[in-house]
Amino acid sequence: MEDHLQISPAGAKASPGKEQQAAGVGILLQIMMLVLSFVLGHVLRRHRFYYIPEASASLLIGLIVGGLANVSNTETSIRAWFNFHEEFFFLFLLPPIIFQSGFSLSPKPFFSNFGAIITFAILGTFIASIVTGILVYLGGVTYLMYKLPFVECLMFGALISASDPVTVLSIFQELGTDVNLYALVFGESVLNDAMAISLYRTMSLVRSNMSTGQNYFMITVRFFETFMGSLSAGVGVGFVSALLFKYAGLDIDNLQNLESCLFVLFPYFSYMLAEGLGLSGIVSILFTGVVMKRYTYSNLSESSQRFVSAFFHLISSLAETFVFIYMGFDIAMEKHSWSHVGFIFFSILFIVIARAANVFGCAYLVNLVRPPHRKIPANHQKALWYSGLRGAMAFALALQSVHDLPEGHGQTIFTATTAIVVLTVLIIGGSTGTMLEALEVVGDGHAGSLGETFEGNNGYIAPSYSDESYDGESSSGNRFRMKLKEFHKSTTSFSALDKNYLTPFFTTQGGDEDEDEPIMHSSRRGVYDGHN
């Protein structure tokens, strides 16, 4: 793992001319793999071959090229250019992907489903992390698998709970699956990564402070401070950008380049501000994307709107494709600890159980406050459970754990995570189409038409509540349901606040200009093209 400790991939003993040549060859190979991945993805999509989704194809290309480089006599200086540096991932590849996730999300259906999405992404991810950590610890105690300390098990539970359903979402879009299911899967995935990173860093903080005896309550408070502080920083930067573009008068012909440049800089400003303050840049840039799409975007000129939409679409698609190729290459090149096969097998079993506890438990809570015709049906719950494959976020956090954990524990976690990522992307991704047909959740229209159909009779939007459905229940059950009901009603209050106060204050247009927009133009890998 020594290669990961250096940012500069060039060897120290190589001459400057050799270094430049190696860099040129390495970058050329990366560009060739990107071109091959996009062309192969287009061919697969055009022929509707869903058994090898685009993300899987990119991963396989990286695996094949990495395997060939590993067995061949490729120069070390060239191979070093393909090392997966977590610093490069977190600083350059991940921010545009996360920002586009928030930016491509239409605020109206997102906030109308805010209660359900928050339940799955925040509470559900927490449940999955804890369940996975406890089961892995118990598996070690009972000698079923390699034993890790309890806190390290919780760290593993946090990083492996970062779901990345990009492959599933691309097939959802291609097949035109049910609009509500798409909204839930996409909404959960948008917030899930941020929650998983915050949990992992909190558990890492717990581990580093165990010797000092720091109060666990204070660490929990620190977690919420980090999450809420990052959210506030992101929202604040978004609001500042909205006011700037509203009053600066940049939407005239000769200033549109300046307008676009300023807009592109704000997301990275949000990310680096949060990181500089010791907060989570991922959480911050995510909510900056949501706020900038809702308020700042409408203050741009039409040509700037088209440019920034295409620009973030482009760089996020490139980043996602590059991440999967990078992962495949690094998996083939990296040294792995395959001596603990039992740890890998039982980890897969435990994350399946934890995902079930997450989805079905949270769906039960959400359905408690919904009238019968708006409950999340069982087939949607099963599809949501099935779509929880692991991807780049889990891989990057596992790579970071190699440095965070001593005595080979991080290497064991990294190997297990690598196996889980490959298996879930290839197997679950390839069988998604069959799963959708078996569960009968394939709709008539593409997900791109979600904005037109979202508020149909089966929509999960702002449910109305009736006390009649609670007759005969116990008083304690009623109190519990009423608390959940008030939480869901708060989303309706937010919609009114947004329409009556926030939108008029931060934008030059009134209220619901995005009503007829698609619910999401996901940049998540394989969805960037919209329709065929």
mmCIF file of N, CA and C in Angstrom, residues 1-3 15 17-18 59 63 124 129 136 142 156 159 182 185 196 204 244-245 308-309 330 340 346 354 471 473 482:
data_model
loop_
_atom_site.group_PDB
_atom_site.id
_atom_site.type_symbol
_atom_site.label_atom_id
_atom_site.label_comp_id
_atom_site.label_asym_id
_atom_site.label_seq_id
_atom_site.Cartn_x
_atom_site.Cartn_y
_atom_site.Cartn_z
ATOM 1 N N MET A 1 0.813 -1.222 0.000
ATOM 2 C CA MET A 1 0.000 0.000 0.000
ATOM 3 C C MET A 1 0.846 1.270 0.000
ATOM 4 N N GLU A 2 2.190 1.120 -0.116
ATOM 5 C CA GLU A 2 3.020 2.307 -0.045
ATOM 6 C C GLU A 2 2.696 3.300 -1.153
ATOM 7 N N ASP A 3 2.255 2.780 -2.319
ATOM 8 C CA ASP A 3 1.982 3.663 -3.445
ATOM 9 C C ASP A 3 0.903 4.667 -3.129
ATOM 10 N N SER A 15 14.446 9.750 -14.551
ATOM 11 C CA SER A 15 14.848 11.041 -15.087
ATOM 12 C C SER A 15 13.614 11.833 -15.477
ATOM 13 N N GLY A 17 12.814 13.268 -18.239
ATOM 14 C CA GLY A 17 12.285 12.852 -19.535
ATOM 15 C C GLY A 17 11.497 11.569 -19.439
ATOM 16 N N LYS A 18 12.004 10.599 -18.673
ATOM 17 C CA LYS A 18 11.303 9.337 -18.474
ATOM 18 C C LYS A 18 9.985 9.549 -17.739
ATOM 19 N N LEU A 59 -16.174 -1.219 -15.020
ATOM 20 C CA LEU A 59 -15.427 -1.959 -14.014
ATOM 21 C C LEU A 59 -14.661 -3.114 -14.643
ATOM 22 N N LEU A 63 -10.669 -3.928 -14.758
ATOM 23 C CA LEU A 63 -10.152 -5.205 -14.260
ATOM 24 C C LEU A 63 -9.271 -5.886 -15.302
ATOM 25 N N GLY A 124 -32.196 4.790 8.279
ATOM 26 C CA GLY A 124 -31.914 3.487 7.686
ATOM 27 C C GLY A 124 -30.430 3.193 7.583
ATOM 28 N N SER A 129 -25.675 0.335 9.480
ATOM 29 C CA SER A 129 -24.294 0.390 9.983
ATOM 30 C C SER A 129 -24.155 -0.353 11.306
ATOM 31 N N VAL A 136 -20.895 -8.490 12.525
ATOM 32 C CA VAL A 136 -19.491 -8.814 12.228
ATOM 33 C C VAL A 136 -18.719 -9.078 13.515
ATOM 34 N N THR A 142 -17.662 -15.578 17.854
ATOM 35 C CA THR A 142 -18.047 -16.997 17.740
ATOM 36 C C THR A 142 -17.145 -17.764 16.768
ATOM 37 N N PHE A 156 -16.336 -0.614 9.844
ATOM 38 C CA PHE A 156 -16.633 -1.415 8.661
ATOM 39 C C PHE A 156 -18.120 -1.342 8.316
ATOM 40 N N LEU A 159 -18.764 2.099 6.596
ATOM 41 C CA LEU A 159 -18.278 2.273 5.213
ATOM 42 C C LEU A 159 -19.009 1.359 4.238
ATOM 43 N N TYR A 182 -38.536 4.892 -8.251
ATOM 44 C CA TYR A 182 -37.352 5.599 -8.718
ATOM 45 C C TYR A 182 -37.030 6.770 -7.792
ATOM 46 N N VAL A 185 -35.472 5.399 -4.481
ATOM 47 C CA VAL A 185 -34.109 4.880 -4.634
ATOM 48 C C VAL A 185 -33.132 6.022 -4.872
ATOM 49 N N ALA A 196 -23.049 7.985 5.370
ATOM 50 C CA ALA A 196 -22.054 6.937 5.590
ATOM 51 C C ALA A 196 -20.681 7.538 5.904
ATOM 52 N N SER A 204 -14.306 6.507 13.481
ATOM 53 C CA SER A 204 -12.851 6.659 13.514
ATOM 54 C C SER A 204 -12.435 7.568 14.662
ATOM 55 N N LEU A 244 -26.592 36.725 -4.977
ATOM 56 C CA LEU A 244 -25.603 37.337 -5.861
ATOM 57 C C LEU A 244 -26.124 37.419 -7.296
ATOM 58 N N PHE A 245 -26.631 36.302 -7.788
ATOM 59 C CA PHE A 245 -27.086 36.279 -9.182
ATOM 60 C C PHE A 245 -28.411 37.019 -9.368
ATOM 61 N N VAL A 308 -24.521 25.548 -17.818
ATOM 62 C CA VAL A 308 -24.161 24.938 -16.538
ATOM 63 C C VAL A 308 -24.794 23.560 -16.397
ATOM 64 N N SER A 309 -25.998 23.371 -16.931
ATOM 65 C CA SER A 309 -26.619 22.046 -16.890
ATOM 66 C C SER A 309 -25.779 21.044 -17.663
ATOM 67 N N ASP A 330 -7.431 -0.742 -10.057
ATOM 68 C CA ASP A 330 -6.792 -0.828 -8.747
ATOM 69 C C ASP A 330 -7.063 -2.167 -8.078
ATOM 70 N N HIS A 340 -8.643 -14.554 4.565
ATOM 71 C CA HIS A 340 -9.832 -14.563 5.416
ATOM 72 C C HIS A 340 -11.089 -14.608 4.543
ATOM 73 N N PHE A 346 -19.221 -14.103 5.201
ATOM 74 C CA PHE A 346 -20.177 -13.699 6.232
ATOM 75 C C PHE A 346 -20.471 -12.205 6.179
ATOM 76 N N ALA A 354 -28.585 -6.665 7.143
ATOM 77 C CA ALA A 354 -28.651 -5.269 7.593
ATOM 78 C C ALA A 354 -29.454 -4.416 6.617
ATOM 79 N N ASP A 471 -58.699 4.239 14.860
ATOM 80 C CA ASP A 471 -59.688 3.851 15.862
ATOM 81 C C ASP A 471 -59.358 2.468 16.404
ATOM 82 N N GLU A 473 -56.952 1.613 18.294
ATOM 83 C CA GLU A 473 -55.549 1.386 18.607
ATOM 84 C C GLU A 473 -55.289 1.742 20.069
ATOM 85 N N MET A 482 -48.889 9.660 15.987
ATOM 86 C CA MET A 482 -49.101 11.104 15.888
ATOM 87 C C MET A 482 -47.776 11.841 15.746
#
